Tab-separated table of C-alpha atoms (C1' of nucleotides) in Angstrom:
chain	number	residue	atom	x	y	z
A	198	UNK	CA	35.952	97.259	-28.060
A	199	UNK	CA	37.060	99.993	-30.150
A	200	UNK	CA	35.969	103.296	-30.623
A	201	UNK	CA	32.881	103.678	-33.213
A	202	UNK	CA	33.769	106.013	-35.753
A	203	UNK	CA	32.271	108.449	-35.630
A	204	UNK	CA	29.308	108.655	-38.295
A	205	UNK	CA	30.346	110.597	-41.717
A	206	UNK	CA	27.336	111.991	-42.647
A	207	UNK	CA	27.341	114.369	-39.733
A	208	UNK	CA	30.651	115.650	-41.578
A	209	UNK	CA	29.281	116.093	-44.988
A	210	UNK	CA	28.350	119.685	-46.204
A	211	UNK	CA	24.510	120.354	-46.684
A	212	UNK	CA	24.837	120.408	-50.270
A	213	UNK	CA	27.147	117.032	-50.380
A	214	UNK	CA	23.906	115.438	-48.033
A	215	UNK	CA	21.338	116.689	-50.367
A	216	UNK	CA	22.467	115.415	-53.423
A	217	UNK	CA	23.191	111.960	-52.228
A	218	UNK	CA	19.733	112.212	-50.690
A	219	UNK	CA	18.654	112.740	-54.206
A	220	UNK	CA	20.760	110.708	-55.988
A	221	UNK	CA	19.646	107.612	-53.507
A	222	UNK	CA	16.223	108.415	-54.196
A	223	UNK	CA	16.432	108.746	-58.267
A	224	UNK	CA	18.162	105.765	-58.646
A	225	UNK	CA	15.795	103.572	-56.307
A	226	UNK	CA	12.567	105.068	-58.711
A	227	UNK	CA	14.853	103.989	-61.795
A	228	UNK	CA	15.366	100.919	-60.331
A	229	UNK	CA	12.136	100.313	-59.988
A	230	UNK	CA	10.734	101.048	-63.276
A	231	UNK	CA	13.476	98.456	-64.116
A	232	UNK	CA	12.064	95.818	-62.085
A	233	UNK	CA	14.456	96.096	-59.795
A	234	UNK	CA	13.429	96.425	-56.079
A	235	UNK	CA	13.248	99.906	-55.271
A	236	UNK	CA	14.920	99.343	-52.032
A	237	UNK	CA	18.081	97.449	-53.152
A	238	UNK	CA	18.503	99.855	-55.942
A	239	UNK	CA	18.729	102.882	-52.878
A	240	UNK	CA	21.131	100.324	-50.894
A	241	UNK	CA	22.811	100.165	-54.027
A	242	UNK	CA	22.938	104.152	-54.791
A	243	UNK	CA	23.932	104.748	-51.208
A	244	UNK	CA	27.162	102.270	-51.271
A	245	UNK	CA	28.020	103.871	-55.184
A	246	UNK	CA	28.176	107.371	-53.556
A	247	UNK	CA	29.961	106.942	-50.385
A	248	UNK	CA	33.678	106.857	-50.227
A	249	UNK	CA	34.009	104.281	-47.352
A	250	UNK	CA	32.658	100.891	-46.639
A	251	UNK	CA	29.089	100.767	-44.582
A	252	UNK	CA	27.497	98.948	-41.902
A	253	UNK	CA	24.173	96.879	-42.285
A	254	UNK	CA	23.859	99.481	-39.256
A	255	UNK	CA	24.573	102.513	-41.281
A	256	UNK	CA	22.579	101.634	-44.184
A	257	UNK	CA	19.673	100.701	-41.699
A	258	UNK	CA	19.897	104.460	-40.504
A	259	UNK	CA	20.599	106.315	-43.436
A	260	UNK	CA	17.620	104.513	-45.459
A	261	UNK	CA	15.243	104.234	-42.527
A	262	UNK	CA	15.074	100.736	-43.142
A	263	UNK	CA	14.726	97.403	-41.041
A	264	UNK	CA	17.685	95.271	-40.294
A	265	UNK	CA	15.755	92.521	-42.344
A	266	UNK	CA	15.253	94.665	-44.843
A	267	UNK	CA	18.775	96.254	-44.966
A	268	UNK	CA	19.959	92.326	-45.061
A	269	UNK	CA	18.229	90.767	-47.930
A	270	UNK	CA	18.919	93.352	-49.994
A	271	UNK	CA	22.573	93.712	-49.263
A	272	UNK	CA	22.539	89.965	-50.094
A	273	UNK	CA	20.947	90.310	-53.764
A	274	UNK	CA	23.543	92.835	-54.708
A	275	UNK	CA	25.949	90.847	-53.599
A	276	UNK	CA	24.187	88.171	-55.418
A	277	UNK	CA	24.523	90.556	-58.658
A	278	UNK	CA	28.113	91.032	-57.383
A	279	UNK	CA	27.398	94.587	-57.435
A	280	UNK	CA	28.605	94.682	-53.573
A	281	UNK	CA	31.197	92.966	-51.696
A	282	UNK	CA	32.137	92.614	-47.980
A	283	UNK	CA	35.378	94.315	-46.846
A	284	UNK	CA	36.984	93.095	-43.950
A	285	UNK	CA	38.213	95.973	-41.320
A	286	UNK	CA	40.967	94.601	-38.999
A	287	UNK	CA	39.759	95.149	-35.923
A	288	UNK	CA	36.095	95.211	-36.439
A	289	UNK	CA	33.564	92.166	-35.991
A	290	UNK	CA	30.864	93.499	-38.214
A	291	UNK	CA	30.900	93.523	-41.789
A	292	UNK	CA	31.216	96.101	-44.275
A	293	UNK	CA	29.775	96.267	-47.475
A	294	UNK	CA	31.448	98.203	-50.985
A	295	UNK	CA	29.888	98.730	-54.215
A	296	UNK	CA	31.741	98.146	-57.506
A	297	UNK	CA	32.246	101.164	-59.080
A	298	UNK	CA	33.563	100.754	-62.500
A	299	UNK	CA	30.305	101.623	-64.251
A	300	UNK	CA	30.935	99.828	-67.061
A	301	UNK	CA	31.211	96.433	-64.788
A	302	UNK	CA	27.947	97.349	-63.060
A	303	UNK	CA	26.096	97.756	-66.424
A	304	UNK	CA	27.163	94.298	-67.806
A	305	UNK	CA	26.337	92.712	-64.287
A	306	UNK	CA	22.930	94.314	-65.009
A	307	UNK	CA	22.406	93.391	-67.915
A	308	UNK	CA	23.858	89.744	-67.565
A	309	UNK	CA	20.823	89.766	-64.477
A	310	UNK	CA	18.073	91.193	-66.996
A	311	UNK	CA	19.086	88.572	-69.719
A	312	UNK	CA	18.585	85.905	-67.257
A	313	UNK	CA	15.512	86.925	-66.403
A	314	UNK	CA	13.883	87.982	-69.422
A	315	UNK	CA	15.779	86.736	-72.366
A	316	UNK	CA	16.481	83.404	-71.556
A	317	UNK	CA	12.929	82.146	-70.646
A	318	UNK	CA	11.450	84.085	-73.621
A	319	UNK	CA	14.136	82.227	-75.705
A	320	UNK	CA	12.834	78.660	-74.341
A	321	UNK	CA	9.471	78.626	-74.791
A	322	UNK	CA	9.911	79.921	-78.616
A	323	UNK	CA	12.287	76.884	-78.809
A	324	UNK	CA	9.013	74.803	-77.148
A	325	UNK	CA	6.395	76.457	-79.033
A	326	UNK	CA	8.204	76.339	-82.706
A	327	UNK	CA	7.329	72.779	-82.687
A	328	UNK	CA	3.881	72.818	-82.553
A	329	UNK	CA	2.394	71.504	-85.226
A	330	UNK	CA	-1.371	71.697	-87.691
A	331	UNK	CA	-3.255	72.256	-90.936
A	332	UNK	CA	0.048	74.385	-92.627
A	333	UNK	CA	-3.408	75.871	-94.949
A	334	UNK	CA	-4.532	77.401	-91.779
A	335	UNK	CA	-4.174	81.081	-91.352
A	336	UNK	CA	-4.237	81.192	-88.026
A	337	UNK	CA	-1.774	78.272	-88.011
A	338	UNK	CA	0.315	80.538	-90.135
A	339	UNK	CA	0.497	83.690	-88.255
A	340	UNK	CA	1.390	81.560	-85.230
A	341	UNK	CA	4.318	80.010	-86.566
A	342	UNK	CA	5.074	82.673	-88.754
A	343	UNK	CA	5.288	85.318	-85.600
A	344	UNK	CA	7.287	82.551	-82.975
A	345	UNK	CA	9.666	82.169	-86.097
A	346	UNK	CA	10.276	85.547	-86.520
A	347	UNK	CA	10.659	86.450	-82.162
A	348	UNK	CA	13.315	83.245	-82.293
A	349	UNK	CA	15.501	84.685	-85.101
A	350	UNK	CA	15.196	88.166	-82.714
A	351	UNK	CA	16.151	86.515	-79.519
A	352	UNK	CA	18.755	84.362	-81.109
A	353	UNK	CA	20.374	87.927	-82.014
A	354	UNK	CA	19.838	89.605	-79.004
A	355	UNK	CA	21.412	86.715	-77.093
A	356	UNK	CA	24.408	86.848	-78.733
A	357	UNK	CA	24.553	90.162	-78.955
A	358	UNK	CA	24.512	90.598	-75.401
A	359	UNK	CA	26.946	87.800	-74.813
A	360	UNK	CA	29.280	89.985	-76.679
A	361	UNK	CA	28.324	93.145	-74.976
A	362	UNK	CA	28.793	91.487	-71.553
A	363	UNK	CA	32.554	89.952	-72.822
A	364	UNK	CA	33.101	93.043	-74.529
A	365	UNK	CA	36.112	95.597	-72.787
A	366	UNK	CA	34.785	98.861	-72.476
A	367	UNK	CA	36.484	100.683	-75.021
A	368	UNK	CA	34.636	103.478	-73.440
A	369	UNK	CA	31.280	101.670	-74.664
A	370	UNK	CA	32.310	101.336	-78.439
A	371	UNK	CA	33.442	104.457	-79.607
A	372	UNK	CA	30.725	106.655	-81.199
A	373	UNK	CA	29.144	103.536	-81.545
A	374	UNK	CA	31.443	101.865	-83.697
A	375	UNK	CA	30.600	105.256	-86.140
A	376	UNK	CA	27.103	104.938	-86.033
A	377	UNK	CA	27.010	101.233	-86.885
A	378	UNK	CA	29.044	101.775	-90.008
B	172	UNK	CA	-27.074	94.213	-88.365
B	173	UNK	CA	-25.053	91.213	-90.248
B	174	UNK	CA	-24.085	87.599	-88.935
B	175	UNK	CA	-21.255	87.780	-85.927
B	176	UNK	CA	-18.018	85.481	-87.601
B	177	UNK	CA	-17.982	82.871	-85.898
B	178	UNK	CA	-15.140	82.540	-83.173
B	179	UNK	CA	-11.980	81.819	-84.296
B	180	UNK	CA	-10.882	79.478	-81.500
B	181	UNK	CA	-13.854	77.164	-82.092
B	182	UNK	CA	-11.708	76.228	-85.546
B	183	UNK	CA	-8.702	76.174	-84.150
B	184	UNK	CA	-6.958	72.784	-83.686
B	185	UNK	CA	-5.909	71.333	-80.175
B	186	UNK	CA	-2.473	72.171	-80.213
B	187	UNK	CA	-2.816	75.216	-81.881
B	188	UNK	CA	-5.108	76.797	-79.083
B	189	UNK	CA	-2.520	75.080	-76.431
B	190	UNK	CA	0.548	76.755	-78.424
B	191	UNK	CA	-1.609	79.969	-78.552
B	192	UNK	CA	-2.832	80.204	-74.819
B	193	UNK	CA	0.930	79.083	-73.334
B	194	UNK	CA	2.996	82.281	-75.729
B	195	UNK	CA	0.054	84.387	-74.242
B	196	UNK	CA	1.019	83.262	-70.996
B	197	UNK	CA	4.748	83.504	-71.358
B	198	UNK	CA	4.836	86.651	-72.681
B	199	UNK	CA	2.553	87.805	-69.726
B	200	UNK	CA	5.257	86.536	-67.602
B	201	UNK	CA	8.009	88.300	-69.165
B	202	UNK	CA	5.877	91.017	-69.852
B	203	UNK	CA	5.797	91.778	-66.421
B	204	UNK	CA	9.634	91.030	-65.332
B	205	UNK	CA	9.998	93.937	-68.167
B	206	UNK	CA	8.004	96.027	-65.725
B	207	UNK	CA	5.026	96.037	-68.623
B	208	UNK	CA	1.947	95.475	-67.091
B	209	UNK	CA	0.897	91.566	-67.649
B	210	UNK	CA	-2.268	91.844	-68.868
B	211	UNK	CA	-1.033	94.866	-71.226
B	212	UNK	CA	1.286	92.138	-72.585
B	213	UNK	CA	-1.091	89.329	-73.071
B	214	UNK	CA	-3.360	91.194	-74.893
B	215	UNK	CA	-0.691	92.274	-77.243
B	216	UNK	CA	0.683	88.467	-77.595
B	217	UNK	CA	-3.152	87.165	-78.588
B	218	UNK	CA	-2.950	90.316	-80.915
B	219	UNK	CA	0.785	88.631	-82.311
B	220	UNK	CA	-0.601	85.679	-83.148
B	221	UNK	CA	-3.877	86.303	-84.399
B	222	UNK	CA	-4.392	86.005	-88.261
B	223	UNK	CA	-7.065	88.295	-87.698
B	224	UNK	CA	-8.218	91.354	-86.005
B	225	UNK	CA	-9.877	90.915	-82.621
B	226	UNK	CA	-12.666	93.024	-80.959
B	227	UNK	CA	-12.580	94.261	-77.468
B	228	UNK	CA	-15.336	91.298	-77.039
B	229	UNK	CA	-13.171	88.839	-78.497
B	230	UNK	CA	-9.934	89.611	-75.980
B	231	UNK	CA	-12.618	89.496	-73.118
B	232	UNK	CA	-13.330	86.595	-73.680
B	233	UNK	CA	-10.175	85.434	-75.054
B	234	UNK	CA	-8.374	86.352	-71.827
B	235	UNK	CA	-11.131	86.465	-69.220
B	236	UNK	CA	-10.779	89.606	-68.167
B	237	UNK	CA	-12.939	93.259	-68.211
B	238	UNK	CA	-14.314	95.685	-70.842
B	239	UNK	CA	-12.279	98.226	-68.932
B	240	UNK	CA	-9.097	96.000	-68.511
B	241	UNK	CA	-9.496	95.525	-71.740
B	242	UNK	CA	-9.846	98.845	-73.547
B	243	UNK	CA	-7.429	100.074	-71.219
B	244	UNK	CA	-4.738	97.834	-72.220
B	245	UNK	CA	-5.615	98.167	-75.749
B	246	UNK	CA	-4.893	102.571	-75.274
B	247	UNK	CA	-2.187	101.471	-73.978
B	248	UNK	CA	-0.940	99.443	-76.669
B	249	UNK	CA	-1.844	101.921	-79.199
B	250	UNK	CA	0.084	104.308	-77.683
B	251	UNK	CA	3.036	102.497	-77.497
B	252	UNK	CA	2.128	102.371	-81.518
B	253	UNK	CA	2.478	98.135	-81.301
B	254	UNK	CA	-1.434	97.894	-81.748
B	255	UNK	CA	-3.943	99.806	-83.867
B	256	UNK	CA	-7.405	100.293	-84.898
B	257	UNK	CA	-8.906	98.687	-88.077
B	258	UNK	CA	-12.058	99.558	-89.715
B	259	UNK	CA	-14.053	96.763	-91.198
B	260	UNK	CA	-16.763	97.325	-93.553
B	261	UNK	CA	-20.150	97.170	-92.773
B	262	UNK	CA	-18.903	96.842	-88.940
B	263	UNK	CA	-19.369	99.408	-85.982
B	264	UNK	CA	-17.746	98.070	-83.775
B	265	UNK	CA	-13.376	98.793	-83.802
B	266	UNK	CA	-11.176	95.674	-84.316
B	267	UNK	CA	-7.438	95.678	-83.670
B	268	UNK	CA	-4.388	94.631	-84.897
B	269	UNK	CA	-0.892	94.219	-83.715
B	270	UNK	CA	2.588	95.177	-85.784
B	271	UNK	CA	4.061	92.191	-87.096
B	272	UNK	CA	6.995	93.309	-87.695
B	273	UNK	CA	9.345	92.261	-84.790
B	274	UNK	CA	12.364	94.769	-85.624
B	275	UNK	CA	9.490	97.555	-85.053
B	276	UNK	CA	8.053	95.572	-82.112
B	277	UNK	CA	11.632	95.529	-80.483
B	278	UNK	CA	12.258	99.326	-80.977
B	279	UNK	CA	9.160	100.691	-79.960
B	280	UNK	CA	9.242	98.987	-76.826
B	281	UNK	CA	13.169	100.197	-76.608
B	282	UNK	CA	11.800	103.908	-77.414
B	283	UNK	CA	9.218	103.478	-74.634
B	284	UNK	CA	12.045	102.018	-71.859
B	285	UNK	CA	14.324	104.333	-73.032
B	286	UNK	CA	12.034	106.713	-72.405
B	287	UNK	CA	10.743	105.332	-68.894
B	288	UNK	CA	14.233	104.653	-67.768
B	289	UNK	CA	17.108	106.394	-69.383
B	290	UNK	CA	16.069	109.748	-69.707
B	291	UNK	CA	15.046	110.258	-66.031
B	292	UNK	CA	18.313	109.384	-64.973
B	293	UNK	CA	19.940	111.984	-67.555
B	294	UNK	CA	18.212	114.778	-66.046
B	295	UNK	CA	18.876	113.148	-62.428
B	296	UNK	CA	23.033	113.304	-63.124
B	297	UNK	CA	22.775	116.662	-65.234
B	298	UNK	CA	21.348	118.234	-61.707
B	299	UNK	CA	23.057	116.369	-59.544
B	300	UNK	CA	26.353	117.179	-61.188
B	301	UNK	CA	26.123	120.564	-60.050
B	302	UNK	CA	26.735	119.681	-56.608
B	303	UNK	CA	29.252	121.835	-54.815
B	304	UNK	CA	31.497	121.151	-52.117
B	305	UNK	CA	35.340	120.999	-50.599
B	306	UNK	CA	36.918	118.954	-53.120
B	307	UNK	CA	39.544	117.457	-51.028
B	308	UNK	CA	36.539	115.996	-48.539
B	309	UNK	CA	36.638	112.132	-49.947
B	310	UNK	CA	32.980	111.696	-49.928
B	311	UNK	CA	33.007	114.698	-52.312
B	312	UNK	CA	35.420	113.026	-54.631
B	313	UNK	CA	33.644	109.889	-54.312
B	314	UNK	CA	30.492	111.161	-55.104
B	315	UNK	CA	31.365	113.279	-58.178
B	316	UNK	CA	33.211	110.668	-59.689
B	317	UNK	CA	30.575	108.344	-59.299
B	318	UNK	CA	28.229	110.777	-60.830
B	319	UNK	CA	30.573	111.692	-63.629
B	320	UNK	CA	30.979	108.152	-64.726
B	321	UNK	CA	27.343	107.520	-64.449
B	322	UNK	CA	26.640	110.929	-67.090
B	323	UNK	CA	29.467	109.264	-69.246
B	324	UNK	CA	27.717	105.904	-69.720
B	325	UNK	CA	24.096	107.041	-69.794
B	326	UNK	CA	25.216	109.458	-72.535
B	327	UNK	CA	26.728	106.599	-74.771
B	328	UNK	CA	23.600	104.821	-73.975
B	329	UNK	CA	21.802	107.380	-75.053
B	330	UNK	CA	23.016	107.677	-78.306
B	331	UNK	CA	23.383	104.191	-78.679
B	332	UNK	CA	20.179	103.710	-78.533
B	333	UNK	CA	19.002	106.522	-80.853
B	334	UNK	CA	21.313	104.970	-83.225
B	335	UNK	CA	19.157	101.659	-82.977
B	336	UNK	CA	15.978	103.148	-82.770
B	337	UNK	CA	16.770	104.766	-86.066
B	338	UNK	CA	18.290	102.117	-87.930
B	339	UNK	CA	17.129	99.452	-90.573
B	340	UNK	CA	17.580	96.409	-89.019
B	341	UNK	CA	20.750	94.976	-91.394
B	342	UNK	CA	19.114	91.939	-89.815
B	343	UNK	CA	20.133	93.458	-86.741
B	344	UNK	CA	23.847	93.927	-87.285
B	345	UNK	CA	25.035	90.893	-89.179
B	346	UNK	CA	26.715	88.977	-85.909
B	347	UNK	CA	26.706	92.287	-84.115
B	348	UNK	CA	29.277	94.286	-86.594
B	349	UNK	CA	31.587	90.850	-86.904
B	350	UNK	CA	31.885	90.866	-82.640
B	351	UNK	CA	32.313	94.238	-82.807
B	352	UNK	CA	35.310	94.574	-84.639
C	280	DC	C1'	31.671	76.235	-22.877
C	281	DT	C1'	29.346	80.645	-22.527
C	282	DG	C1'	27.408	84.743	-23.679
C	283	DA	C1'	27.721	88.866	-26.353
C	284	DA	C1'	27.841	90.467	-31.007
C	285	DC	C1'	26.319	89.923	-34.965
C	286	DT	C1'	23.425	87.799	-39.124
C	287	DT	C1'	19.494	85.472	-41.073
C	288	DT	C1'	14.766	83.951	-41.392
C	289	DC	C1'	9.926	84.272	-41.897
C	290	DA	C1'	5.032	85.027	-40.612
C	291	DA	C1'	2.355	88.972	-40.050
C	292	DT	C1'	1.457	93.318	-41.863
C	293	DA	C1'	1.620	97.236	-44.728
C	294	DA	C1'	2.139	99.329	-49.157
C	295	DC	C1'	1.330	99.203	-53.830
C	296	DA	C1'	-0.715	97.794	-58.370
C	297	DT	C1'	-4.257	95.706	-61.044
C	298	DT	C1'	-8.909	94.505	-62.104
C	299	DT	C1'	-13.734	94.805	-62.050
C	300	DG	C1'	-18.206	96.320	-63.628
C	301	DA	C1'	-21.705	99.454	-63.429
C	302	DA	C1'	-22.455	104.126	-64.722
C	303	DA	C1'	-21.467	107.834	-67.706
C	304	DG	C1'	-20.148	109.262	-72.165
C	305	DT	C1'	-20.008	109.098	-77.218
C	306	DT	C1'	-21.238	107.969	-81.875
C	307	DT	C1'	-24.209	106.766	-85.559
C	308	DA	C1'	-28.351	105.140	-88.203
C	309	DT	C1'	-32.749	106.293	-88.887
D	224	DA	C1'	-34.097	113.922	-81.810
D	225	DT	C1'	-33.823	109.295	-80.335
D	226	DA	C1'	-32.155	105.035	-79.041
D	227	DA	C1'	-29.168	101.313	-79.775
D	228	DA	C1'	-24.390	100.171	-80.146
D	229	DC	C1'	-20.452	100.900	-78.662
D	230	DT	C1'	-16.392	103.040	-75.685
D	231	DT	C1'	-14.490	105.109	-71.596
D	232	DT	C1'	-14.081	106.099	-66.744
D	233	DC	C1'	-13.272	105.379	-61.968
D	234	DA	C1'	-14.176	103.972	-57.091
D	235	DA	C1'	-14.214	99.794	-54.814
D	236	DA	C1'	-12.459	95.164	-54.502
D	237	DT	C1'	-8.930	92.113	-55.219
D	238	DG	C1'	-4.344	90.474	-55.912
D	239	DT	C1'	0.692	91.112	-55.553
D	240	DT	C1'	4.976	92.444	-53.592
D	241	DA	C1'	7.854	94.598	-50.063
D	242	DT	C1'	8.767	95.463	-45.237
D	243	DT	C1'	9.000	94.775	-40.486
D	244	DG	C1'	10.827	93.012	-36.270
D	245	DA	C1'	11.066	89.506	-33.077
D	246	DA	C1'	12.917	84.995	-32.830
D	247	DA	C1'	16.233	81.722	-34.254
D	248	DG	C1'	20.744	80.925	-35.872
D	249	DT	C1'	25.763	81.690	-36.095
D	250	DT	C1'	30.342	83.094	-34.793
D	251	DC	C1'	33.931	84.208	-31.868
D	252	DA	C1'	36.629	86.038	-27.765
D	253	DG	C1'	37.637	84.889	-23.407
DNA sequence: CTGAACTTTCAATAACATTTGAAAGTTTAT
DNA sequence: ATAAACTTTCAAATGTTATTGAAAGTTCAG
């Protein structure tokens, strides 16, 4: 078996440790309020700041999490192909990478948050627009007046993501396309 | 004291009420994959598709829930500026009333995540990027990097989104500024 | 084939968030 | 000033979600 390397945090300066302490621990409270898991957004924060490749071992140790824990987690992001494996010759474990093009982790956020919040929204409006009653009735109005109006927005949000999520960088629309034009 | 209205729902037809109680229960739901609280969000879809303004009473008993689930998720709605009070004549008690608008729906509940989400992490990277270190250590390089792309992006984000918040919806960028030009 | 090295699962448990409802507080008509 | 009508608060109860870790499963070198 080969040497273990030997750990790199006991190598990084105080201030290096400290700021990816706090760096891991701001991005798992964003995550959170994001409804992402406040635990694989730390996982996540730890593989975006470190230079090499880590261990389900490593990230066990340096969160203070379980090996079940470390696991699932490291499976979502790869799920959200935020993470990948890497293969180290020599080594039977895996290691795990983050992507870190930030522009490529935003749209694979945002293609996860569509899924999950624009997409069913933009169902049942498709269900509910077909209800149907006394078109005198003001409550009947409203209704179909407010589920017309929320399908014309998610209609446009849809495909304005889609084109945000296509969309190269262009380092995030320049000015934003000066201010809208 | 004068004669309570009768309640609505007692007038409304079949599939209206089923229409009304399932977007009240789907907007829960995605209420609470937005990370809004569920109930918050129910209350605020009855309020969306309600010709008329409710009473505390009436979204107790609309919803089944507590005076003080209740009033609290109607503060909280208020605050957010998506619900407000209305006076009716002759009344003590308060009735309320949601924006219909769904261009000021959507950006008041962008100022509020941009607010919950975004501007944390600005004042996160501004710290953070004041890390110091050896910069030929790779972990070094790796983590500035990653926290200078991460201040580049949540910048344009930033002002992206001011840019939104403050514009007249165009309805919402004629097909997104012709796919973005 | 075997067993060591590693990964995955999942039921129990712990941590966290929401909801209740009775009590306290406030407002208003008289 | 009083009391009824109404609103707000908050500690306890309930409901939800995340975490653990031991057990089961898998892979691979010899």
């Amino acid at each position: 078996m080969l040497l273990k390397v030997q750990k790199t945090f006991l190598y990084m300066s105080m201030k290096l440790s400290e700021a990816k302490a706090q760096f891991i621990q701001s991005w798992g409270i964003l995550g959170s309020q994001w409804g992402i898991n406040r635990t694989m957004a730390q996982v996540h924060a730890l593989l975006l700041v470190s230079a090499v490749p880590l261990t389900t071992e490593d990230i066990m140790e340096q969160l203070s999490i379980s090996r079940g824990n470390s696991n699932m987690n490291v499976r979502e992001l790869i799920d959200w192909n935020l993470v990948s494996k890497v293969i180290v010759a020599g080594e039977r474990k895996e290691y795990f990478t983050a992507e870190k093009d930030i522009w490529k982790v935003a749209t694979r956020i945002m293609y996860q948050r569509k899924k999950r919040e624009l997409d069913p929204l933009t169902d049942v409006l498709t269900q509910l627009s077909q209800v149907d009653g006394d078109p005198a009735d003001p409550e009947m109005v409203a209704f179909t007046t407010t589920v017309a109006n929320l399908q014309k927005f998610s209609n446009q949000a849809q495909s304005t993501l889609n084109t945000m999520i296509k969309a190269e960088e262009n380092w995030f629309w320049g000015s934003f396309l000066k201010l809208m034009k």
